[in-house]
mmCIF file of C-alpha atoms in Angstrom:
data_model
loop_
_atom_site.group_PDB
_atom_site.id
_atom_site.type_symbol
_atom_site.label_atom_id
_atom_site.label_comp_id
_atom_site.label_asym_id
_atom_site.label_seq_id
_atom_site.Cartn_x
_atom_site.Cartn_y
_atom_site.Cartn_z
ATOM 1 C CA UNK A 1 -1.376 22.185 -39.491
ATOM 2 C CA UNK A 2 -3.360 24.628 -41.562
ATOM 3 C CA UNK A 3 -1.844 25.732 -44.831
ATOM 4 C CA UNK A 4 -1.323 29.414 -45.474
ATOM 5 C CA UNK A 5 -1.651 30.681 -49.020
ATOM 6 C CA UNK A 6 -0.280 34.026 -50.153
ATOM 7 C CA UNK A 7 -2.839 34.000 -52.986
ATOM 8 C CA UNK A 8 -6.336 32.555 -53.220
ATOM 9 C CA UNK A 9 -7.515 29.911 -55.639
ATOM 10 C CA UNK A 10 -10.149 32.355 -56.881
ATOM 11 C CA UNK A 11 -7.546 34.984 -57.723
ATOM 12 C CA UNK A 12 -5.461 32.407 -59.620
ATOM 13 C CA UNK A 13 -8.507 31.370 -61.648
ATOM 14 C CA UNK A 14 -9.571 34.961 -62.365
ATOM 15 C CA UNK A 15 -6.184 36.331 -63.412
ATOM 16 C CA UNK A 16 -4.624 33.366 -65.236
ATOM 17 C CA UNK A 17 -5.594 30.866 -67.910
ATOM 18 C CA UNK A 18 -6.391 28.195 -65.315
ATOM 19 C CA UNK A 19 -9.814 26.763 -66.075
ATOM 20 C CA UNK A 20 -12.588 27.560 -63.577
ATOM 21 C CA UNK A 21 -13.322 23.818 -63.286
ATOM 22 C CA UNK A 22 -9.912 22.918 -61.824
ATOM 23 C CA UNK A 23 -10.351 21.382 -58.384
ATOM 24 C CA UNK A 24 -9.320 23.789 -55.612
ATOM 25 C CA UNK A 25 -7.479 21.011 -53.741
ATOM 26 C CA UNK A 26 -5.239 20.373 -56.755
ATOM 27 C CA UNK A 27 -4.656 24.055 -57.192
ATOM 28 C CA UNK A 28 -3.904 24.578 -53.498
ATOM 29 C CA UNK A 29 -1.233 21.888 -53.427
ATOM 30 C CA UNK A 30 0.507 23.476 -56.410
ATOM 31 C CA UNK A 31 0.302 26.936 -54.875
ATOM 32 C CA UNK A 32 1.966 25.596 -51.721
ATOM 33 C CA UNK A 33 4.756 24.015 -53.766
ATOM 34 C CA UNK A 34 5.291 27.260 -55.686
ATOM 35 C CA UNK A 35 5.408 29.237 -52.447
ATOM 36 C CA UNK A 36 7.934 26.903 -50.888
ATOM 37 C CA UNK A 37 10.180 26.771 -53.941
ATOM 38 C CA UNK A 38 9.846 30.322 -55.220
ATOM 39 C CA UNK A 39 8.913 32.713 -52.452
ATOM 40 C CA UNK A 40 11.008 31.117 -49.759
ATOM 41 C CA UNK A 41 14.083 31.552 -51.976
ATOM 42 C CA UNK A 42 13.220 35.210 -52.624
ATOM 43 C CA UNK A 43 12.239 36.177 -49.080
ATOM 44 C CA UNK A 44 14.600 33.863 -47.234
ATOM 45 C CA UNK A 45 13.411 31.374 -44.653
ATOM 46 C CA UNK A 46 13.112 33.995 -41.896
ATOM 47 C CA UNK A 47 11.101 36.367 -44.085
ATOM 48 C CA UNK A 48 8.926 33.555 -45.430
ATOM 49 C CA UNK A 49 8.146 32.290 -41.929
ATOM 50 C CA UNK A 50 7.489 35.864 -40.763
ATOM 51 C CA UNK A 51 4.780 36.343 -43.403
ATOM 52 C CA UNK A 52 3.298 32.875 -42.829
ATOM 53 C CA UNK A 53 2.968 33.629 -39.107
ATOM 54 C CA UNK A 54 1.650 37.139 -39.807
ATOM 55 C CA UNK A 55 -1.083 35.814 -42.086
ATOM 56 C CA UNK A 56 -1.995 33.116 -39.547
ATOM 57 C CA UNK A 57 -2.276 35.646 -36.727
ATOM 58 C CA UNK A 58 -4.438 37.994 -38.802
ATOM 59 C CA UNK A 59 -6.724 35.187 -39.991
ATOM 60 C CA UNK A 60 -7.041 33.376 -36.662
ATOM 61 C CA UNK A 61 -7.074 36.157 -34.096
ATOM 62 C CA UNK A 62 -8.109 39.149 -36.156
ATOM 63 C CA UNK A 63 -4.775 40.870 -35.607
ATOM 64 C CA UNK A 64 -3.572 43.718 -37.759
ATOM 65 C CA UNK A 65 -0.585 44.182 -40.009
ATOM 66 C CA UNK A 66 1.407 47.246 -40.931
ATOM 67 C CA UNK A 67 0.757 49.178 -44.113
ATOM 68 C CA UNK A 68 4.118 48.052 -45.533
ATOM 69 C CA UNK A 69 3.328 44.375 -44.901
ATOM 70 C CA UNK A 70 -0.145 44.726 -46.402
ATOM 71 C CA UNK A 71 1.275 46.449 -49.495
ATOM 72 C CA UNK A 72 3.842 43.693 -49.987
ATOM 73 C CA UNK A 73 1.248 40.944 -49.669
ATOM 74 C CA UNK A 74 -1.466 42.566 -51.769
ATOM 75 C CA UNK A 75 0.523 44.318 -54.495
ATOM 76 C CA UNK A 76 3.574 42.138 -54.975
#
């Protein structure tokens, strides 16, 4: 199953003190853990799964998302 990230490795490296030489695979696994522990508690399991499925559908089939969903994902 493909992993869905709410943030990219590049964005983490550009906006934090994480060194540019950190392996993306190591970073990705930690992002997934943070998502599961942090975001799932904030959004709830239904909300978390909703956004995971929304991102998958947009990435895989070129679907669209509402302005509210895009704002939540990009700004918060």
